Coordinates of C-alpha atoms and ligand atoms in Angstrom, one line a residue:
M1444 CA -18.6 134.4 128.3
F1445 CA -18.1 133.0 131.7
C1446 CA -20.5 130.6 133.3
F1447 CA -20.0 128.3 136.3
Q1448 CA -23.5 127.7 137.4
C1449 CA -23.7 123.9 136.9
Q1450 CA -21.8 120.8 138.0
E1451 CA -20.4 120.3 134.5
A1452 CA -18.6 123.7 134.3
A1453 CA -15.5 123.2 132.1
K1454 CA -12.4 122.0 133.9
G1455 CA -14.3 122.3 137.2
T1456 CA -13.9 126.1 137.0
G1457 CA -16.2 127.6 134.4
C1458 CA -17.1 127.6 130.7
E1459 CA -15.4 130.4 128.8
V1460 CA -15.7 129.6 125.1
K1461 CA -18.8 127.5 124.8
G1462 CA -20.8 125.7 127.5
V1463 CA -20.3 122.0 128.0
C1464 CA -24.1 122.1 128.0
G1465 CA -24.0 123.5 124.4
K1466 CA -24.9 127.1 125.4
N1467 CA -23.0 129.4 123.0
E1468 CA -21.3 132.7 123.9
E1469 CA -24.2 134.9 122.7
V1470 CA -26.8 133.0 124.7
A1471 CA -24.6 133.0 127.8
K1472 CA -24.1 136.8 127.5
L1473 CA -27.8 137.4 126.9
Q1474 CA -28.7 135.3 129.9
D1475 CA -26.3 137.4 132.0
L1476 CA -27.8 140.6 130.8
L1477 CA -31.3 139.4 131.4
V1478 CA -30.4 138.6 135.1
Y1479 CA -28.7 142.0 135.3
T1480 CA -31.9 143.7 134.2
L1481 CA -33.9 141.7 136.8
K1482 CA -31.5 143.0 139.4
G1483 CA -32.2 146.5 138.3
I1484 CA -35.9 146.0 138.5
S1485 CA -35.4 144.5 142.0
E1486 CA -33.4 147.5 143.1
I1487 CA -36.2 149.9 141.9
I1488 CA -38.8 147.9 143.8
S1489 CA -36.7 147.7 147.0
K1490 CA -35.5 151.3 147.0
G1491 CA -38.9 152.6 145.9
G1492 CA -40.7 150.6 148.6
L1493 CA -43.1 149.3 146.0
D1494 CA -45.9 147.0 147.1
V1495 CA -45.3 143.7 145.4
K1496 CA -49.0 142.9 145.5
D1497 CA -49.5 145.6 142.9
L1498 CA -46.9 144.2 140.5
A1499 CA -48.5 141.0 139.1
E1500 CA -47.1 141.3 135.6
V1501 CA -43.6 142.1 136.8
N1502 CA -43.7 139.3 139.4
H1503 CA -44.6 136.7 136.9
E1504 CA -42.2 137.9 134.3
V1505 CA -39.2 138.0 136.7
I1506 CA -39.9 134.5 137.8
K1507 CA -40.2 133.2 134.2
C1508 CA -37.0 135.1 133.2
L1509 CA -35.0 133.5 136.0
F1510 CA -36.3 130.1 135.1
M1511 CA -35.2 130.7 131.4
T1512 CA -31.6 131.0 132.5
I1513 CA -31.4 127.6 134.3
T1514 CA -29.0 125.2 132.8
N1515 CA -30.4 123.4 129.7
A1516 CA -33.7 125.3 129.8
N1517 CA -33.4 127.7 126.9
F1518 CA -30.9 128.0 124.1
D1519 CA -32.8 130.5 122.0
D1520 CA -31.0 133.8 121.6
E1521 CA -34.1 135.5 120.0
A1522 CA -36.2 134.5 123.0
F1523 CA -33.7 136.2 125.3
V1524 CA -33.5 139.4 123.2
K1525 CA -37.3 139.6 123.4
E1526 CA -37.3 139.1 127.1
I1527 CA -34.6 141.7 127.8
N1528 CA -36.5 144.3 125.8
K1529 CA -39.7 143.4 127.6
M1530 CA -38.0 143.7 131.0
I1531 CA -36.3 146.9 130.2
E1532 CA -39.6 148.4 129.2
L1533 CA -41.2 147.1 132.5
R1534 CA -38.2 148.4 134.4
N1535 CA -38.4 151.8 132.9
G1536 CA -42.1 152.0 133.6
L1537 CA -41.4 151.3 137.3
R1538 CA -38.5 153.7 137.6
G1539 CA -40.5 156.8 138.2
K1540 CA -41.8 155.2 141.4
A1541 CA -38.3 155.3 142.8
A1542 CA -37.7 158.9 142.0
G1543 CA -34.8 160.4 143.9
A1544 CA -33.3 157.1 144.8
D1545 CA -29.7 156.5 143.9
L1546 CA -29.9 153.7 141.3
H1547 CA -27.4 151.3 140.0
D1548 CA -26.6 151.0 136.3
A1549 CA -28.7 147.8 136.1
A1550 CA -31.7 150.0 136.8
T1551 CA -30.9 152.6 134.1
F1552 CA -28.9 151.1 131.2
E1553 CA -30.4 151.0 127.7
A1554 CA -29.8 148.4 124.9
S1555 CA -32.5 147.6 122.4
S1556 CA -30.6 145.7 119.6
K1557 CA -28.9 142.3 120.1
E1558 CA -25.6 143.9 119.2
A1559 CA -26.0 146.6 121.9
M1560 CA -27.0 143.9 124.4
L1561 CA -24.0 141.8 123.7
E1562 CA -21.7 144.8 124.0
K1563 CA -23.3 145.7 127.3
A1564 CA -23.2 142.1 128.6
A1565 CA -19.4 141.9 128.1
G1566 CA -18.9 144.2 131.2
I1567 CA -21.6 142.9 133.6
G1568 CA -21.0 139.1 133.8
V1569 CA -20.1 137.0 136.8
L1570 CA -16.5 138.1 136.8
A1571 CA -17.4 141.8 137.1
T1572 CA -17.5 141.1 140.8
A1573 CA -13.8 141.1 141.6
N1574 CA -13.8 139.7 145.1
E1575 CA -14.0 136.0 144.8
D1576 CA -15.9 135.4 148.0
V1577 CA -18.5 138.1 147.3
R1578 CA -18.8 136.7 143.8
S1579 CA -19.3 133.2 145.2
L1580 CA -22.0 134.2 147.7
R1581 CA -23.8 136.4 145.2
E1582 CA -23.9 133.6 142.6
L1583 CA -24.9 131.0 145.2
I1584 CA -27.9 133.2 146.1
I1585 CA -28.7 133.9 142.4
Y1586 CA -28.6 130.2 141.5
G1587 CA -30.8 129.4 144.5
L1588 CA -33.2 132.0 143.2
K1589 CA -33.2 130.4 139.8
G1590 CA -34.2 127.1 141.3
L1591 CA -36.8 128.7 143.5
A1592 CA -38.2 130.6 140.4
A1593 CA -38.7 127.3 138.5
Y1594 CA -40.8 125.9 141.3
T1595 CA -42.7 129.1 141.8
H1596 CA -43.4 129.2 138.0
H1597 CA -45.0 125.7 138.0
A1598 CA -47.1 126.6 141.0
L1599 CA -48.3 129.8 139.3
N1600 CA -49.3 127.8 136.2
I1601 CA -51.7 125.9 138.6
G1602 CA -52.9 129.2 139.9
K1603 CA -51.0 129.3 143.3
E1604 CA -48.7 132.1 144.3
N1605 CA -47.2 133.6 147.4
V1606 CA -46.3 137.3 147.2
D1607 CA -43.8 136.9 150.1
I1608 CA -41.7 134.8 147.7
Y1609 CA -41.7 137.5 145.0
A1610 CA -40.8 140.1 147.7
F1611 CA -37.8 138.0 148.8
V1612 CA -36.6 137.5 145.2
Y1613 CA -36.5 141.3 144.8
K1614 CA -34.8 141.8 148.1
A1615 CA -32.2 139.1 147.3
L1616 CA -31.5 140.2 143.7
A1617 CA -31.2 143.8 144.7
A1618 CA -28.7 142.8 147.4
T1619 CA -26.4 141.3 144.8
L1620 CA -25.9 144.8 143.5
N1621 CA -25.0 146.2 146.9
D1622 CA -21.3 146.5 147.4
S1623 CA -21.6 147.5 151.1
L1624 CA -23.0 144.2 152.3
S1625 CA -20.6 142.1 154.4
A1626 CA -19.8 138.5 153.7
D1627 CA -21.7 137.6 156.9
E1628 CA -24.8 139.5 155.6
L1629 CA -24.5 137.6 152.3
V1630 CA -24.2 134.3 154.2
A1631 CA -27.4 135.2 156.1
L1632 CA -29.1 136.0 152.9
T1633 CA -28.1 132.6 151.5
L1634 CA -29.8 130.8 154.3
E1635 CA -32.8 133.0 153.9
T1636 CA -32.9 131.9 150.2
G1637 CA -33.1 128.4 151.6
K1638 CA -36.1 129.4 153.8
F1639 CA -37.9 130.7 150.7
G1640 CA -36.9 127.6 148.8
V1641 CA -38.9 125.6 151.4
A1642 CA -41.8 128.0 150.8
A1643 CA -41.6 127.6 147.0
M1644 CA -41.5 123.8 147.3
A1645 CA -44.4 123.9 149.8
L1646 CA -46.3 126.1 147.4
L1647 CA -45.7 123.8 144.5
D1648 CA -46.6 120.7 146.5
E1649 CA -49.8 122.3 147.6
A1650 CA -50.6 123.3 143.9
N1651 CA -49.8 119.9 142.5
T1652 CA -51.6 117.9 145.2
S1653 CA -54.7 120.1 145.4
K1654 CA -55.1 119.8 141.7
Y1655 CA -53.9 116.3 140.9
G1656 CA -54.3 114.5 144.2
N1657 CA -51.6 113.0 146.4
P1658 CA -49.1 110.7 144.7
E1659 CA -49.7 107.1 145.5
I1660 CA -47.7 103.8 145.0
T1661 CA -47.7 103.2 141.3
E1662 CA -46.1 100.8 138.9
V1663 CA -45.0 102.5 135.7
N1664 CA -44.6 100.6 132.5
I1665 CA -41.2 101.2 130.8
G1666 CA -42.1 99.3 127.7
V1667 CA -44.0 100.6 124.6
R1668 CA -47.2 100.0 122.6
N1669 CA -47.7 100.0 118.9
N1670 CA -49.3 103.4 118.4
P1671 CA -47.8 106.7 117.3
A1672 CA -46.8 108.7 120.4
I1673 CA -45.6 111.9 121.9
L1674 CA -42.9 112.1 124.6
I1675 CA -43.2 114.8 127.2
S1676 CA -40.2 115.9 129.2
G1677 CA -39.5 118.4 131.9
H1678 CA -41.4 119.3 135.1
D1679 CA -44.6 121.1 134.2
L1680 CA -47.7 119.1 135.1
T1681 CA -50.2 121.6 133.6
D1682 CA -48.6 121.0 130.2
L1683 CA -49.0 117.3 130.7
E1684 CA -52.6 117.7 131.7
Q1685 CA -53.4 119.7 128.6
L1686 CA -51.6 117.3 126.4
L1687 CA -53.5 114.3 127.8
E1688 CA -56.8 116.1 127.4
Q1689 CA -56.0 117.0 123.8
T1690 CA -54.7 113.5 122.8
K1691 CA -57.6 111.7 124.3
G1692 CA -59.3 109.5 121.7
T1693 CA -56.9 110.6 118.9
G1694 CA -55.0 107.3 118.8
V1695 CA -51.8 109.0 119.9
D1696 CA -50.2 107.7 123.0
V1697 CA -48.3 109.8 125.6
Y1698 CA -45.1 108.7 127.4
T1699 CA -43.2 110.6 130.0
H1700 CA -39.4 111.2 129.9
S1701 CA -36.9 112.0 132.6
E1702 CA -38.4 114.3 135.3
M1703 CA -41.9 113.9 134.0
L1704 CA -41.9 110.2 135.2
P1705 CA -43.5 111.0 138.6
A1706 CA -46.6 112.4 136.9
H1707 CA -47.7 108.7 136.7
Y1708 CA -48.0 108.7 140.5
Y1709 CA -50.8 111.3 140.6
P1710 CA -54.3 110.0 140.7
A1711 CA -55.6 112.6 138.2
F1712 CA -53.6 111.3 135.3
K1713 CA -54.5 107.6 135.8
K1714 CA -57.8 108.1 133.9
Y1715 CA -56.1 108.6 130.6
D1716 CA -55.9 105.3 128.6
N1717 CA -53.3 106.7 126.3
F1718 CA -50.9 107.6 129.1
V1719 CA -48.8 104.6 128.5
G1720 CA -45.6 104.8 130.6
N1721 CA -42.1 106.2 130.8
Y1722 CA -39.6 106.1 128.0
G1723 CA -35.9 106.3 128.6
N1724 CA -33.8 107.7 131.4
A1725 CA -32.3 110.9 132.7
W1726 CA -31.9 113.9 130.5
W1727 CA -28.4 113.3 129.2
K1728 CA -29.3 110.1 127.4
Q1729 CA -32.0 111.8 125.3
L1730 CA -30.3 112.0 121.9
D1731 CA -30.2 108.2 121.6
E1732 CA -33.6 107.8 123.1
F1733 CA -35.2 110.4 121.0
A1734 CA -33.8 108.6 117.9
S1735 CA -35.5 105.4 118.8
F1736 CA -38.7 107.1 120.1
H1737 CA -39.6 108.2 116.5
G1738 CA -42.4 110.6 117.6
P1739 CA -42.4 114.3 118.6
I1740 CA -41.0 115.4 121.9
L1741 CA -42.5 118.2 124.0
F1742 CA -40.1 120.0 126.4
T1743 CA -41.9 121.8 129.2
T1744 CA -38.7 122.8 131.0
N1745 CA -35.1 121.8 131.2
C1746 CA -33.1 119.6 130.4
I1747 CA -32.6 120.0 126.7
V1748 CA -29.5 118.6 125.0
P1749 CA -28.8 120.3 121.7
P1750 CA -30.1 117.9 119.0
R1751 CA -27.4 116.4 116.9
S1752 CA -29.5 116.2 113.7
E1753 CA -32.1 118.2 112.0
E1754 CA -34.3 115.2 112.0
I1755 CA -34.4 115.1 115.8
R1756 CA -34.6 118.9 116.1
D1757 CA -37.6 119.0 113.9
R1758 CA -39.4 116.6 116.3
I1759 CA -38.7 118.8 119.3
F1760 CA -41.3 121.3 120.6
T1761 CA -40.9 123.6 123.6
S1762 CA -43.2 125.5 125.9
G1763 CA -43.0 127.7 129.0
A1764 CA -39.5 128.8 129.9
S1765 CA -37.8 126.3 127.6
G1766 CA -36.7 127.0 124.1
Y1767 CA -34.3 126.0 121.3
P1768 CA -33.6 127.8 118.1
G1769 CA -35.4 126.2 115.1
C1770 CA -37.8 124.3 117.4
T1771 CA -41.5 125.3 117.5
H1772 CA -42.4 127.0 120.8
I1773 CA -46.0 126.6 121.9
E1774 CA -47.2 129.8 123.6
A1775 CA -50.0 129.8 126.2
D1776 CA -53.0 132.1 125.6
E1777 CA -54.0 134.6 128.3
H1778 CA -55.7 131.8 130.2
G1779 CA -52.7 129.6 130.2
R1780 CA -54.2 127.3 127.5
K1781 CA -51.8 125.7 125.0
N1782 CA -52.8 124.3 121.7
F1783 CA -50.8 121.1 121.0
A1784 CA -52.7 120.2 117.8
E1785 CA -49.6 120.6 115.6
I1786 CA -47.7 118.1 117.7
I1787 CA -50.6 115.6 117.8
E1788 CA -51.1 115.8 114.0
F1789 CA -47.3 115.4 113.5
A1790 CA -47.2 112.4 115.8
K1791 CA -49.9 110.6 113.6
T1792 CA -47.5 110.7 110.6
L1793 CA -44.6 109.1 112.5
P1794 CA -43.9 105.5 113.4
A1795 CA -44.6 104.1 116.9
P1796 CA -41.7 104.1 119.4
E1797 CA -39.1 101.3 119.4
E1798 CA -38.9 99.3 122.6
I1799 CA -35.6 99.9 124.5
E1800 CA -36.6 98.4 127.8
S1801 CA -39.5 96.5 129.3
G1802 CA -41.0 95.9 132.7
K1803 CA -42.1 98.2 135.4
I1804 CA -40.7 100.6 138.0
V1805 CA -42.4 101.6 141.2
G1806 CA -42.7 105.0 142.7
G1807 CA -45.1 107.4 144.4
F1808 CA -43.6 107.7 147.8
A1809 CA -44.4 111.3 148.5
H1810 CA -45.4 112.5 151.9
E1811 CA -49.0 111.3 152.2
Q1812 CA -48.2 107.9 150.9
V1813 CA -45.3 107.4 153.2
F1814 CA -47.3 108.8 156.2
A1815 CA -49.9 106.1 155.3
L1816 CA -47.1 103.5 155.7
A1817 CA -45.7 105.2 158.8
D1818 CA -46.5 102.4 161.2
K1819 CA -44.8 99.9 159.0
V1820 CA -41.8 102.0 158.5
V1821 CA -41.5 102.9 162.2
D1822 CA -41.8 99.2 163.2
A1823 CA -39.1 98.3 160.7
V1824 CA -36.8 100.9 162.2
K1825 CA -37.6 99.8 165.8
S1826 CA -37.1 96.1 165.0
G1827 CA -33.8 96.9 163.3
A1828 CA -35.0 95.7 159.9
I1829 CA -34.2 99.1 158.6
K1830 CA -30.9 100.4 159.9
K1831 CA -30.6 103.6 157.9
F1832 CA -32.2 105.8 155.3
F1833 CA -30.2 107.4 152.6
V1834 CA -31.5 110.6 150.9
M1835 CA -30.1 110.4 147.4
A1836 CA -32.1 113.1 145.7
G1837 CA -31.0 115.6 143.1
C1838 CA -29.9 115.5 139.5
D1839 CA -28.2 113.1 137.1
G1840 CA -25.6 114.1 134.6
R1841 CA -23.3 112.7 132.0
M1842 CA -20.0 112.6 133.9
K1843 CA -18.5 109.1 134.3
S1844 CA -17.8 109.8 137.9
R1845 CA -21.6 109.5 138.5
E1846 CA -21.3 105.8 138.2
Y1847 CA -20.4 106.2 141.9
Y1848 CA -24.1 106.6 142.6
T1849 CA -25.1 103.3 141.0
E1850 CA -22.3 101.5 142.7
F1851 CA -23.2 103.1 146.0
A1852 CA -26.8 102.0 145.7
E1853 CA -25.7 98.5 144.8
K1854 CA -23.3 98.2 147.7
L1855 CA -25.4 99.7 150.4
P1856 CA -26.2 97.1 153.1
K1857 CA -29.5 95.3 152.5
D1858 CA -31.0 96.8 155.7
T1859 CA -31.0 100.3 154.3
V1860 CA -33.6 102.3 152.2
I1861 CA -32.9 104.9 149.6
L1862 CA -35.2 108.0 149.6
T1863 CA -35.0 109.7 146.2
A1864 CA -36.4 112.5 144.2
G1865 CA -35.3 114.2 141.0
C1866 CA -33.6 112.7 138.0
A1867 CA -30.7 111.4 140.1
K1868 CA -32.9 108.3 140.6
Y1869 CA -32.2 106.9 137.2
R1870 CA -28.8 105.8 138.5
Y1871 CA -30.5 103.2 140.6
N1872 CA -34.2 103.0 140.1
K1873 CA -34.0 100.0 137.7
L1874 CA -31.6 97.9 139.8
N1875 CA -34.2 95.7 141.5
L1876 CA -32.7 96.3 145.0
G1877 CA -35.6 94.4 146.6
D1878 CA -37.7 95.3 149.6
I1879 CA -37.7 95.1 153.4
G1880 CA -40.9 93.5 154.6
G1881 CA -42.8 94.9 151.7
I1882 CA -41.1 98.4 151.8
P1883 CA -39.1 98.9 148.5
R1884 CA -35.5 99.7 149.1
V1885 CA -35.8 102.7 146.7
L1886 CA -38.6 105.0 147.6
D1887 CA -39.1 107.6 144.9
A1888 CA -41.0 110.7 146.1
G1889 CA -41.1 112.3 142.6
Q1890 CA -39.5 115.3 140.9
C1891 CA -36.6 117.3 142.4
N1892 CA -39.1 119.7 143.9
D1893 CA -40.6 116.7 145.8
S1894 CA -37.4 116.7 147.9
Y1895 CA -39.9 118.7 150.0
S1896 CA -41.6 115.4 150.7
L1897 CA -38.3 113.9 151.9
A1898 CA -38.0 116.8 154.3
L1899 CA -41.5 116.3 155.5
I1900 CA -40.9 112.6 156.0
A1901 CA -37.8 113.4 158.1
L1902 CA -39.7 115.8 160.2
K1903 CA -42.5 113.3 160.7
L1904 CA -40.0 110.6 161.8
K1905 CA -38.4 113.1 164.2
E1906 CA -41.8 113.6 165.7
V1907 CA -42.7 109.9 165.9
F1908 CA -39.4 109.1 167.6
G1909 CA -39.7 112.0 169.9
L1910 CA -36.3 113.6 168.9
D1911 CA -35.5 117.2 169.1
D1912 CA -33.1 117.4 166.1
V1913 CA -33.5 115.9 162.6
N1914 CA -29.8 115.1 162.7
Q1915 CA -30.5 112.5 165.4
L1916 CA -32.5 110.4 162.9
P1917 CA -30.9 107.4 161.1
I1918 CA -30.9 109.4 157.9
A1919 CA -27.8 110.2 155.8
Y1920 CA -27.7 112.6 152.9
N1921 CA -25.7 111.8 149.8
I1922 CA -27.0 114.2 147.2
A1923 CA -26.1 114.5 143.5
W1924 CA -26.4 117.9 141.9
Y1925 CA -26.2 119.3 138.4
E1926 CA -28.3 122.4 137.9
Q1927 CA -29.7 125.2 140.0
K1928 CA -32.8 123.5 141.2
A1929 CA -30.5 121.2 143.2
V1930 CA -28.9 124.4 144.6
I1931 CA -32.2 125.5 146.1
V1932 CA -32.9 122.0 147.4
L1933 CA -29.6 122.1 149.1
L1934 CA -30.2 125.6 150.6
A1935 CA -33.6 124.4 151.7
L1936 CA -32.1 121.4 153.6
L1937 CA -29.5 123.7 155.2
Y1938 CA -32.3 126.1 156.3
L1939 CA -34.2 123.1 157.8
G1940 CA -31.1 122.4 159.9
V1941 CA -29.9 119.3 158.1
K1942 CA -26.2 118.7 158.7
N1943 CA -23.4 116.6 157.1
I1944 CA -24.8 116.5 153.6
H1945 CA -22.5 114.9 151.1
L1946 CA -22.6 116.6 147.7
G1947 CA -21.3 115.2 144.5
P1948 CA -20.0 114.2 142.1
T1949 CA -17.9 117.4 142.5
L1950 CA -18.4 120.5 144.7
P1951 CA -19.7 123.6 142.8
A1952 CA -17.1 125.6 140.9
F1953 CA -18.8 128.7 142.2
L1954 CA -17.8 128.0 145.8
S1955 CA -14.7 130.0 146.6
P1956 CA -12.3 128.3 149.0
N1957 CA -13.5 130.5 151.8
V1958 CA -17.2 130.0 151.1
A1959 CA -16.7 126.3 150.8
K1960 CA -14.9 126.5 154.2
V1961 CA -18.0 128.1 155.8
L1962 CA -20.2 125.4 154.4
V1963 CA -17.9 122.7 155.7
E1964 CA -17.4 124.2 159.1
T1965 CA -20.9 125.4 159.8
F1966 CA -23.0 122.7 158.1
G1967 CA -20.6 119.7 157.8
I1968 CA -21.0 119.7 154.0
A1969 CA -18.6 117.3 152.3
G1970 CA -17.8 115.9 148.9
I1971 CA -17.8 112.2 148.0
G1972 CA -14.9 109.8 148.3
T1973 CA -14.8 106.2 147.2
V1974 CA -18.0 104.1 147.5
D1975 CA -16.5 101.7 150.1
D1976 CA -15.1 104.5 152.2
D1977 CA -18.3 106.5 152.1
I1978 CA -20.5 103.6 153.0
A1979 CA -18.2 102.7 155.9
L1980 CA -18.4 106.4 157.0
F1981 CA -22.1 106.7 156.7
M1982 CA -22.7 103.4 158.5
G1983 CA -20.5 104.4 161.3
K1984 CA -17.9 101.6 160.9
Ligands
SF4_344 FE1 -21.0 125.6 131.4 FE2 -22.9 124.6 133.0 FE3 -22.8 127.2 132.4 FE4 -23.5 125.4 130.6 S1 -24.6 125.9 132.4 S2 -22.1 127.1 130.3 S3 -22.1 123.7 131.1 S4 -21.3 126.1 133.6
SF3_345 FE1 -32.8 116.6 136.3 FE2 -32.3 118.5 134.5 FE3 -31.8 118.5 137.8 FE4 -35.5 118.3 138.3 S1 -34.0 117.2 134.6 S2 -33.5 117.3 138.3 S3 -30.9 117.8 136.0

């Protein structure tokens, strides 16, 4: 196996024996082969000039498959074998429509058993692309597409889709098979991936807010009550909605975990009396937190950490693109409905959660809420009460070097405000950093996809201040990344013209020196240094 798609890639270069994330060699290879099959499908669609509007099943499956290969989403080898078989069958059904076209092996290979798949996978992985710059750009595009697919999948669950996004996914995946593309063409495609990343985030924002209302300032309880309970993790709000409907009146409470925390900010979920609060922190602390939670856990997406005991594993359920061997996977019916009765009945037999924290945290600063406060914010900037905003969105992770972000937040001058989204927030959202004239110094917009709100806020401020470039605003970007959703957020920001983004705690292993150089020279991308040096740099001292 060889995988270098996340920030924790072994030795900063790539995982070769087993993933730091816990992904084993078989799953890594099956994921590679699944992506390879999707590339073949994409080539058939591109070369055959197929109309994406007629391909609903393929569109939805391709998106789900890409999502399944995101870091920490799915560790289930059998689920991948099943998907590869399904995608080969769909691919073969489409192939007749590209008759006469010269097709790549990805569009024609056959492998039906797991053994045959593993054998095939050995020759088609990331390292099969020999030129390191081409490899780097291809993978940068593919990882962006994985993040984009995750957001597209959630929007689709709410019934919103945009065929232009599917068409782009096919175009881009097919391009990763094309040896005649130049590095410049791949760079252009990378930026176009960012453009569609913006479209995918906009689509999900529209889906979420049209169904659940606009997030509003909300205090979220981080303590517990004395009832049996279910913990829901991941990003899928339709799963949460169904769980809340099904637990209503059962005496079973529901708590959010990690990236599900922002669900509390949506008006639609406030009517549920059993929707108690948020339990725990970012994904990587889950094993200890699940031990003290006592109840069942429902993963709707990444990030799963392989459970350390059977006792914990038996309490984990998965849905959607997520999966773990030995854990029950709840499938949706043809209407997208999921039956969580088994989890609810199981919860009733288990003890209530143990309190690990108490108090409240505040969030809900997505675009509409911030626009409602715009006058106050603009006045604070004009009067000098707010000197600078720091966008600190993205992911959290287990590396010790991420303590940088807590220290950075603590040491920032008191006249600065942090704009956050994603699970990166857990490094500073419980620090009590105070407020500036009633505006909290940490404004949480929501999940990583709600980085879209942060971009809209920046564009709004640009308009209010009559500037012609977002880079003239007093906003600095110090982003933490871990998995591929952060890659699409980064590409989206680059597409929107944001310059000088600092990315940490380390730069991606998949950036070759030459590709990194392009990002540094064209976009001013930089890594992180020491907290004091970086704050001095950002504050222009
Ligand atoms: Fe390694 Fe990250 Fe790939 Fe897991 S996802 S195998 S930790 S690079
Ligand atoms: Fe976190 Fe996995 Fe990326 Fe949605 S839950 S941000 S790491």
